[in-house]
Coordinates of C-alpha atoms in Angstrom, one line a residue:
M1 CA 12.3 67.4 51.1
E2 CA 9.9 69.1 48.5
T3 CA 10.6 72.8 48.4
L4 CA 8.1 75.7 48.4
R5 CA 9.0 76.4 44.8
E6 CA 8.1 72.8 43.9
K7 CA 4.7 72.9 45.8
L8 CA 3.8 76.0 44.1
A9 CA 4.6 74.6 40.7
A10 CA 2.0 72.0 41.2
P11 CA -1.2 73.9 40.1
N12 CA -3.8 71.7 41.7
R13 CA -2.4 72.0 45.2
F14 CA -3.8 74.2 47.9
L15 CA -1.1 75.1 50.4
I16 CA -1.1 76.2 54.0
G17 CA 1.5 78.6 55.5
S18 CA 1.6 79.8 59.1
E19 CA 3.1 83.1 60.3
L20 CA 5.5 83.0 63.1
V21 CA 6.0 86.5 64.9
S22 CA 9.4 87.1 66.2
T23 CA 9.9 88.4 69.7
R24 CA 12.1 90.9 71.5
G25 CA 15.1 89.5 73.3
G26 CA 17.2 86.5 73.0
M27 CA 16.3 82.9 72.4
A28 CA 16.2 82.2 76.4
E29 CA 13.4 84.8 76.8
N30 CA 10.0 83.3 77.8
S31 CA 8.4 84.9 74.6
A32 CA 11.0 83.3 72.5
V33 CA 10.6 79.9 74.1
K34 CA 6.8 80.0 73.5
A35 CA 7.5 81.0 69.9
R36 CA 9.9 78.2 69.4
D37 CA 7.6 75.7 71.0
F38 CA 4.9 76.9 68.6
A39 CA 7.3 76.5 65.7
N40 CA 8.3 73.1 66.7
R41 CA 4.6 72.1 66.6
L42 CA 4.3 73.6 63.3
V43 CA 7.2 71.6 62.0
E44 CA 5.6 68.4 63.1
S45 CA 2.4 69.1 61.2
P46 CA 2.1 67.6 57.8
A47 CA -0.7 70.1 57.0
I48 CA 1.8 73.2 57.2
D49 CA 3.6 73.6 54.0
W50 CA 5.8 76.5 55.1
I51 CA 6.4 78.8 58.0
S52 CA 6.8 82.5 57.6
I53 CA 8.8 84.6 60.0
T54 CA 8.4 88.2 60.4
D55 CA 11.0 91.0 60.3
N56 CA 10.5 93.7 63.1
A57 CA 6.7 93.5 62.6
G58 CA 4.8 96.6 63.4
G59 CA 8.0 98.7 63.3
N60 CA 9.3 97.3 66.6
P61 CA 12.8 95.9 67.3
Q62 CA 12.7 92.1 67.5
L63 CA 14.9 89.0 67.3
A64 CA 16.3 88.4 63.9
P65 CA 14.1 85.9 61.9
T66 CA 17.1 83.7 61.1
A67 CA 17.5 82.8 64.8
L68 CA 14.0 81.3 64.9
G69 CA 14.3 79.9 61.3
K70 CA 17.5 78.0 61.6
P71 CA 16.1 75.2 63.8
L72 CA 13.0 74.9 61.6
L73 CA 15.1 74.7 58.4
Y74 CA 17.4 72.2 59.8
A75 CA 14.4 70.2 60.9
G76 CA 13.3 70.0 57.3
K77 CA 10.6 72.5 57.1
E78 CA 10.3 75.1 54.4
V79 CA 10.8 78.6 55.9
V80 CA 10.0 82.2 54.3
I81 CA 12.0 84.9 55.8
H82 CA 10.5 88.3 55.6
L83 CA 12.9 91.0 54.5
T84 CA 12.0 94.6 54.8
C85 CA 13.5 97.9 53.8
K86 CA 12.9 99.9 56.9
D87 CA 16.0 99.1 58.9
L88 CA 18.6 98.4 56.2
N89 CA 19.9 100.2 53.2
R90 CA 20.6 98.5 50.0
N91 CA 24.1 97.2 51.2
G92 CA 22.5 96.0 54.4
L93 CA 19.9 94.2 52.4
E94 CA 22.3 92.7 50.0
S95 CA 24.5 91.5 52.9
E96 CA 21.5 90.0 54.6
A97 CA 20.4 88.1 51.4
W98 CA 23.9 86.6 51.1
L99 CA 23.7 85.5 54.6
L100 CA 20.4 83.9 54.0
H101 CA 21.6 82.3 50.8
S102 CA 24.6 80.9 52.7
E103 CA 22.5 79.5 55.5
G104 CA 20.3 77.8 53.0
F105 CA 17.2 80.1 53.3
N106 CA 15.9 80.3 49.8
N107 CA 12.5 81.7 50.3
I108 CA 12.2 85.5 50.9
L109 CA 9.0 87.7 51.2
A110 CA 10.2 91.2 50.1
M111 CA 8.4 94.1 51.6
T112 CA 8.9 97.8 52.2
G113 CA 8.0 97.4 55.9
D114 CA 6.2 99.3 58.6
Y115 CA 7.4 102.8 59.7
P116 CA 9.3 102.2 62.9
I117 CA 7.3 103.1 66.1
A118 CA 9.8 102.1 68.8
G119 CA 13.5 101.6 69.6
A120 CA 16.0 101.7 72.5
G121 CA 16.1 105.2 73.6
G122 CA 13.0 106.2 71.6
M123 CA 11.8 105.7 68.0
A124 CA 14.3 104.5 65.5
K125 CA 15.3 106.5 62.4
P126 CA 13.8 104.8 59.4
V127 CA 15.9 103.9 56.4
F128 CA 13.8 103.2 53.3
D129 CA 16.9 103.5 50.9
I130 CA 15.0 101.4 48.5
D131 CA 11.4 100.0 48.5
S132 CA 9.8 96.6 48.0
V133 CA 10.1 96.8 44.1
G134 CA 13.8 97.8 44.4
L135 CA 14.4 94.8 46.8
V136 CA 12.5 92.4 44.5
S137 CA 14.6 93.7 41.7
L138 CA 17.9 93.3 43.7
L139 CA 17.0 89.7 44.6
R140 CA 16.2 88.9 40.9
Q141 CA 19.7 90.3 39.9
M142 CA 21.2 88.0 42.7
N143 CA 19.4 85.1 41.1
D144 CA 20.8 86.1 37.7
G145 CA 24.3 86.6 38.9
L146 CA 24.8 90.0 40.4
D147 CA 27.1 92.4 38.5
P148 CA 29.2 94.2 41.2
N149 CA 30.5 96.7 38.7
D150 CA 29.8 100.4 39.3
S151 CA 31.2 103.7 37.9
R152 CA 34.4 103.3 40.1
S153 CA 35.2 99.7 39.2
G154 CA 35.9 100.0 35.5
G155 CA 33.9 96.9 34.7
K156 CA 36.6 94.5 35.7
R157 CA 34.8 92.5 38.3
A158 CA 33.3 89.1 37.4
R159 CA 29.6 88.5 38.0
L160 CA 28.9 86.9 41.4
G161 CA 27.5 83.4 41.7
R162 CA 23.8 82.9 41.3
T163 CA 21.5 82.7 44.3
N164 CA 18.2 80.6 44.2
F165 CA 15.8 82.6 45.9
L166 CA 12.0 82.1 45.6
I167 CA 10.9 85.8 45.8
G168 CA 7.6 86.6 47.1
A169 CA 5.9 90.0 47.6
V170 CA 2.7 91.4 49.2
T171 CA -0.2 93.4 47.7
T172 CA -3.5 94.9 48.9
N173 CA -6.6 96.1 47.3
F174 CA -8.5 96.5 50.6
K175 CA -8.5 100.3 50.1
L176 CA -11.2 102.9 50.2
R177 CA -10.4 105.3 47.4
E178 CA -9.9 104.7 43.6
G179 CA -6.4 106.6 44.1
E180 CA -5.3 104.0 46.5
V181 CA -6.5 100.9 44.9
M182 CA -5.3 101.5 41.3
P183 CA -1.8 102.4 42.3
Q184 CA -1.6 99.3 44.4
Y185 CA -2.6 97.3 41.2
A186 CA 0.0 99.1 39.3
K187 CA 2.6 98.3 41.9
L188 CA 1.6 94.6 41.9
E189 CA 2.4 94.5 38.2
A190 CA 5.7 96.2 38.8
K191 CA 6.6 93.7 41.4
V192 CA 6.0 90.8 39.1
R193 CA 7.8 92.4 36.3
S194 CA 10.7 93.0 38.5
G195 CA 10.9 89.3 39.6
A196 CA 8.3 88.5 42.3
Q197 CA 7.4 84.9 41.9
F198 CA 4.4 84.5 44.3
I199 CA 2.2 87.0 46.0
I200 CA 0.5 87.1 49.4
N201 CA -2.4 89.6 50.0
Q202 CA -2.9 91.8 52.8
I203 CA -5.3 91.1 55.7
G204 CA -8.8 91.8 54.5
F205 CA -12.4 90.7 55.1
D206 CA -14.3 91.4 51.9
A207 CA -14.7 88.4 49.6
R208 CA -15.6 90.7 46.6
K209 CA -12.2 92.4 46.9
K210 CA -10.5 88.9 47.3
S211 CA -12.2 87.8 44.1
E212 CA -11.3 91.1 42.3
L213 CA -7.7 90.7 43.0
L214 CA -7.7 87.2 41.4
A215 CA -9.6 88.6 38.4
Y216 CA -7.5 91.5 37.9
M217 CA -4.2 89.5 38.0
A218 CA -5.8 87.0 35.4
A219 CA -6.9 90.0 33.1
H220 CA -3.5 91.7 33.2
G221 CA -1.1 88.9 32.4
L222 CA -0.4 87.9 36.1
G223 CA -2.5 84.8 36.2
G224 CA 0.6 82.6 36.3
T225 CA 1.8 84.0 39.4
P226 CA 0.6 82.0 42.5
L227 CA -1.6 84.1 44.8
I228 CA -1.8 83.2 48.6
G229 CA -4.8 84.4 50.6
N230 CA -4.1 86.1 54.0
V231 CA -6.3 84.6 56.8
Y232 CA -6.1 86.5 60.1
V233 CA -7.7 85.0 63.2
L234 CA -9.4 87.9 64.8
G235 CA -10.3 88.5 68.5
A236 CA -12.5 91.2 69.9
R237 CA -9.4 93.3 71.1
V238 CA -7.4 93.0 67.9
A239 CA -10.5 93.7 65.9
Q240 CA -11.0 97.0 67.7
V241 CA -7.3 97.9 67.1
F242 CA -7.7 97.2 63.5
H243 CA -11.0 99.2 63.3
E244 CA -9.2 102.2 65.0
G245 CA -6.6 102.2 62.2
R246 CA -3.7 101.5 64.7
I247 CA -2.1 98.9 62.4
P248 CA -1.3 100.5 59.0
G249 CA -3.0 99.0 56.1
V250 CA -5.3 96.7 57.9
V251 CA -9.0 97.6 58.0
V252 CA -11.9 96.1 60.0
S253 CA -15.2 97.9 59.2
R254 CA -17.6 99.2 61.7
E255 CA -20.1 96.4 60.9
L256 CA -17.5 93.6 61.3
N257 CA -16.0 95.2 64.6
D258 CA -19.5 95.4 66.0
L259 CA -19.9 91.7 65.2
C260 CA -16.6 90.8 66.8
Q261 CA -17.3 92.8 70.0
K262 CA -20.7 91.0 70.4
H263 CA -19.1 87.6 70.2
G264 CA -16.2 88.7 72.3
A265 CA -18.7 89.3 75.1
S266 CA -19.7 85.7 75.0
P267 CA -18.5 83.3 77.6
D268 CA -15.8 81.8 75.5
K269 CA -14.9 85.5 74.4
G270 CA -15.8 84.4 70.9
K271 CA -13.0 81.8 70.3
G272 CA -15.3 79.4 68.5
F273 CA -16.6 82.2 66.4
F274 CA -13.3 83.6 65.5
L275 CA -11.9 80.2 64.6
E276 CA -14.8 79.4 62.4
L277 CA -14.4 82.8 60.7
A278 CA -10.9 82.1 59.9
A279 CA -11.9 78.7 58.5
K280 CA -14.5 80.2 56.3
Q281 CA -11.9 82.5 54.8
V282 CA -9.7 79.4 54.1
A283 CA -12.7 77.9 52.4
I284 CA -13.3 81.2 50.2
Y285 CA -9.8 81.2 49.1
R286 CA -9.8 77.6 48.1
G287 CA -13.2 78.0 46.3
L288 CA -12.1 81.2 44.5
G289 CA -9.0 79.5 43.0
Y290 CA -6.1 81.0 45.1
R291 CA -3.1 78.7 45.5
G292 CA -3.1 78.5 49.4
A293 CA -4.0 80.3 52.5
Y294 CA -1.5 82.1 55.0
L295 CA -2.6 81.9 58.7
G296 CA -1.8 84.7 61.0
G297 CA -2.9 85.9 64.4
V298 CA -2.4 82.5 65.8
H299 CA 0.2 81.5 68.4
D300 CA -0.7 78.0 69.3
M301 CA -1.0 74.7 67.4
G302 CA -4.5 74.0 68.8
A303 CA -6.0 77.0 67.2
V304 CA -4.2 76.2 63.8
D305 CA -5.6 72.6 63.9
K306 CA -9.0 73.7 64.8
V307 CA -9.1 76.1 61.8
L308 CA -8.0 73.5 59.4
A309 CA -10.2 70.8 60.8
L310 CA -13.3 73.1 60.6
E311 CA -12.5 74.0 56.9
K312 CA -12.3 70.4 56.1
K313 CA -15.7 69.8 57.3
F314 CA -17.3 72.3 54.9
A315 CA -19.1 70.9 51.8
P316 CA -17.2 72.0 48.5
G317 CA -19.8 74.6 47.6
D318 CA -20.3 76.1 51.1
W319 CA -17.5 78.8 50.4
K320 CA -20.2 80.6 48.1
Q321 CA -22.5 81.2 51.2
F322 CA -19.4 82.3 53.3
A323 CA -18.5 84.8 50.5
R324 CA -21.8 86.3 50.9
E325 CA -21.4 86.6 54.6
L326 CA -17.9 88.0 54.4
S327 CA -18.6 91.1 52.5
F328 CA -17.5 93.7 54.9
S329 CA -16.7 96.6 52.6
R330 CA -17.1 100.2 53.5
E331 CA -19.5 103.0 52.4
G332 CA -18.2 104.5 49.2
E333 CA -15.5 101.9 48.8
F334 CA -14.0 101.7 45.2
F335 CA -14.2 98.5 43.2
Y336 CA -12.4 97.9 39.9
Y337 CA -15.1 95.4 38.7
A338 CA -18.9 95.6 39.1
A339 CA -20.6 93.1 41.6
E340 CA -22.0 89.9 40.2
P341 CA -25.6 89.6 41.1
G342 CA -26.4 86.9 43.4
T343 CA -22.9 86.0 44.5
G344 CA -21.6 89.2 46.0
L345 CA -18.3 88.5 44.3
C346 CA -16.9 90.6 41.3
D347 CA -18.0 90.3 37.8
P348 CA -14.7 90.1 35.7
T349 CA -16.5 90.9 32.6
K350 CA -17.9 94.2 33.7
R351 CA -16.0 97.2 35.0
A352 CA -17.3 99.2 37.9
E353 CA -18.1 102.9 37.2
M354 CA -15.0 105.1 37.5
P355 CA -16.3 108.6 38.0
A356 CA -14.2 111.6 36.7
V357 CA -11.7 113.0 39.2
K358 CA -12.3 116.3 40.7
S359 CA -9.1 116.6 42.6
K360 CA -7.8 119.4 44.7
H361 CA -4.3 118.0 43.8
V362 CA -4.6 119.0 40.1
G363 CA -3.6 122.7 40.0
L364 CA -1.5 125.3 38.1
S365 CA 1.8 124.2 39.5
Y366 CA 1.2 120.7 37.9
Q367 CA 0.5 122.2 34.6
I368 CA 3.5 124.5 34.8
S369 CA 5.7 121.6 35.8
K370 CA 4.6 119.5 32.9
F371 CA 5.3 122.2 30.4
A372 CA 8.8 123.0 32.0
H373 CA 9.8 119.4 32.0
S374 CA 8.7 118.7 28.4
A375 CA 10.7 121.9 27.2
M376 CA 13.8 121.3 29.2
F377 CA 14.3 117.4 29.5
T378 CA 13.1 116.0 26.3
P379 CA 15.8 113.6 25.2
E380 CA 17.8 115.0 22.4
G381 CA 15.8 118.2 22.6
T382 CA 17.3 121.7 22.0
V383 CA 17.4 122.5 25.7
S384 CA 18.8 119.0 26.7
R385 CA 21.6 119.2 24.2
L386 CA 22.4 122.8 25.1
G387 CA 22.2 122.0 28.8
A388 CA 24.7 119.1 28.5
K389 CA 27.2 121.2 26.6
I390 CA 27.0 124.0 29.2
C391 CA 27.2 121.7 32.1
G392 CA 29.9 119.6 30.7
R393 CA 32.1 122.6 30.2
A394 CA 31.3 124.0 33.7
K395 CA 34.1 124.2 36.4
D396 CA 32.2 121.6 38.4
P397 CA 30.1 119.4 35.9
M398 CA 28.3 117.8 38.9
Q399 CA 26.8 121.4 39.7
G400 CA 26.8 123.1 36.3
P401 CA 27.1 126.9 36.2
K402 CA 26.6 128.7 39.5
L403 CA 23.8 130.9 38.3
M404 CA 21.9 127.9 36.9
R405 CA 22.4 126.0 40.1
L406 CA 21.0 128.8 42.1
V407 CA 17.8 129.1 39.9
E408 CA 17.3 125.2 40.0
H409 CA 17.6 124.9 43.7
A410 CA 15.5 128.0 44.5
S411 CA 12.7 127.1 41.8
K412 CA 12.5 123.4 43.0
V413 CA 12.3 124.3 46.7
A414 CA 9.5 126.7 46.1
L415 CA 7.5 124.5 43.7
F416 CA 8.2 121.0 45.3
D417 CA 9.9 121.4 48.6
C418 CA 13.0 119.9 47.0
R419 CA 15.5 118.1 49.2
D420 CA 18.3 118.3 46.7
C421 CA 18.6 114.4 46.1
G422 CA 20.3 115.0 42.7
D423 CA 18.4 111.9 41.2
C424 CA 15.0 113.4 40.6
S425 CA 11.7 111.3 40.4
L426 CA 9.5 114.3 39.9
P427 CA 8.4 113.3 36.3
E428 CA 7.5 109.8 37.5
L429 CA 5.3 111.0 40.3
A430 CA 3.3 113.6 38.6
Y431 CA 5.7 116.4 39.9
L432 CA 5.5 115.6 43.6
C433 CA 8.7 114.9 45.5
P434 CA 8.9 111.6 47.2
E435 CA 11.6 112.8 49.6
S436 CA 9.7 115.7 51.1
Q437 CA 6.2 114.4 50.8
C438 CA 6.4 110.6 51.4
A439 CA 7.4 109.3 54.7
K440 CA 9.0 106.2 53.1
N441 CA 10.5 107.9 49.9
Q442 CA 8.5 105.5 47.9
R443 CA 9.5 105.8 44.2
N444 CA 7.9 102.7 42.8
G445 CA 4.3 102.9 43.9
P446 CA 2.6 103.3 47.3
C447 CA 3.3 101.3 50.4
G448 CA 0.4 99.3 51.9
G449 CA -0.1 101.5 55.0
T450 CA -2.5 104.2 53.8
R451 CA -5.6 105.0 56.0
D452 CA -8.5 106.1 53.7
G453 CA -6.2 107.7 51.4
R454 CA -4.0 109.4 54.0
C455 CA -0.4 108.5 54.8
E456 CA 0.1 106.1 57.8
V457 CA 2.5 108.7 59.3
D458 CA 1.0 111.7 60.9
G459 CA 1.7 115.0 59.3
Y460 CA 2.0 113.9 55.6
G461 CA -1.7 114.3 54.6
D462 CA -2.8 112.5 51.5
C463 CA -0.7 109.7 50.1
I464 CA 1.7 111.0 47.4
W465 CA 0.8 108.2 45.0
L466 CA -3.0 108.9 45.4
R467 CA -2.3 112.5 44.5
A468 CA -0.1 111.4 41.6
Y469 CA -2.8 109.0 40.3
E470 CA -5.6 111.8 40.5
R471 CA -3.2 114.1 38.6
L472 CA -2.5 111.6 35.9
K473 CA -6.3 110.7 35.6
S474 CA -7.0 114.4 34.9
D475 CA -4.7 113.8 31.8
G476 CA -6.1 110.4 30.9
T477 CA -2.7 108.9 31.5
E478 CA -3.2 107.1 34.9
G479 CA -2.7 103.7 33.1
H480 CA 0.9 104.5 32.8
L481 CA 1.5 105.3 36.4
L482 CA 4.2 102.7 36.8
D483 CA 5.4 101.8 33.3
H484 CA 9.0 102.7 34.0
S485 CA 11.7 100.5 35.1
P486 CA 12.3 100.2 38.9
V487 CA 13.7 103.4 40.3
V488 CA 16.8 102.9 42.5
Q489 CA 17.9 106.2 43.8
D490 CA 21.7 107.0 43.5
Q491 CA 22.8 108.5 46.8
G492 CA 26.1 109.5 45.3
L493 CA 24.3 112.3 43.4
R494 CA 23.0 114.0 46.6
R495 CA 23.4 117.8 46.8
T496 CA 24.4 117.9 43.0
S497 CA 22.4 119.3 40.3
S498 CA 19.6 117.1 39.1
W499 CA 19.3 119.1 35.9
A500 CA 23.0 118.4 35.0
N501 CA 22.7 114.9 36.1
N502 CA 19.8 114.4 33.7
W503 CA 21.4 116.2 30.7
L504 CA 24.7 114.4 31.2
G505 CA 23.2 111.0 31.6
R506 CA 24.1 110.3 35.3
D507 CA 20.5 110.0 36.9
H508 CA 18.3 107.0 36.9
L509 CA 16.2 108.2 34.2
T510 CA 19.1 108.4 31.7
R511 CA 21.7 105.7 33.0
P512 CA 21.8 102.7 30.7
P513 CA 19.9 99.7 32.1
A514 CA 21.9 97.0 33.9
A515 CA 23.5 94.5 31.6
P516 CA 21.7 91.1 31.2
A517 CA 23.1 88.3 33.2
G518 CA 25.8 86.3 31.4
P519 CA 27.8 83.0 32.3
V520 CA 28.6 82.8 36.0
K521 CA 32.3 83.4 36.7
G522 CA 34.0 82.4 39.9

């Protein structure tokens, strides 16, 4: 059987994947039986290169994707398992990855995941111990031969055997504001640097943004990473749901929603229109040079077959007209590249105007924080050397002198609403605390769920990464937003002094990087 890795390695092939949404309950439930029947039809189809299975999609509890995936894998179909950070901490994710490896699932789509909205007895508590970049990094380390040593092992454990995961990740540029789009691009680069081997874009309905993503990747050294286009089969009801912002990160503009409602009122409820719309999206991705299309929003093989059959009937150049039709951007939407006259696509040779930021998020506290951090935490600086000496001699080196600890805690609570994690990311986030000001504690860039710049979770206001970007842009340093190595927070430092941890080399900013993989032992 040809693997997905081998298929992606063939540059002239255009692949088709299909999403299989898991269900709640056991395999005997009617919903699971229907999903299994759909999956069996997908297995039989030579047009489907892989089947992708969701992990508690939408933040709802559902059957584990491996339960649906095993029969498909054993039937000889390539399966991509979604693995998200919302329900498992890093140990649980590593455990799940070992299970997938042992069962023969070698394709993983690593994602942060949707914020939970349901659970037995009420809404579940989210985890978000690490994020998608941290998960990609973990999976890459497992492929290299994971080093199980930590500060308590004394370096005596042999590296674990290598896994063979094909690691995928998701990105989106279907965002309204510059401070949303640019951090998403930065995070995409971080994912690829960390080990992502293919990328799937988020649902979106603007051909210019689709062309821009491909052009951005080519211009920033990511052109060798296969990019798969997301094709969602809309309906009138789901278009309304998307338009109302009830699904984080997915946008249907007013213009597109009006069109969907118009066709939804037709005798066939718009079925023909929506299937043709999906086929046109496949054609656009093929024409632009994407490596494949990923079909979602379909739950029966008849719809899949119809979309693929319609796309085959199009002439080779028809996608250009479809691209002009599928240009459902929003008023004031930010684009990285200027529009190309005549096509409606991006012009990769010309940057769009990027006006100066006049942000309410750039204030005196930011300026004070920058100055204080530079004075206190410059490596080998006078204060850093003195702090290391004082904290190292303290009765409790994890806390430092009592008076210093009191000043640290009081000042950071007042300035940043500090949660005393002990492994501080303030300097990487333009002096904004990810624990108190980000619902998902995102330390390596934004999740994909923002709505017009605001956090997907009520009560959090503007996205912390939009705020950080606008602060850095005021300094002209926004291009360095995610230059650092993946941040994996050490929970063992919680409720200890982050000042002492930095000065004594215990936090993620000062710890030595992980040793490169050596020969596999055992």
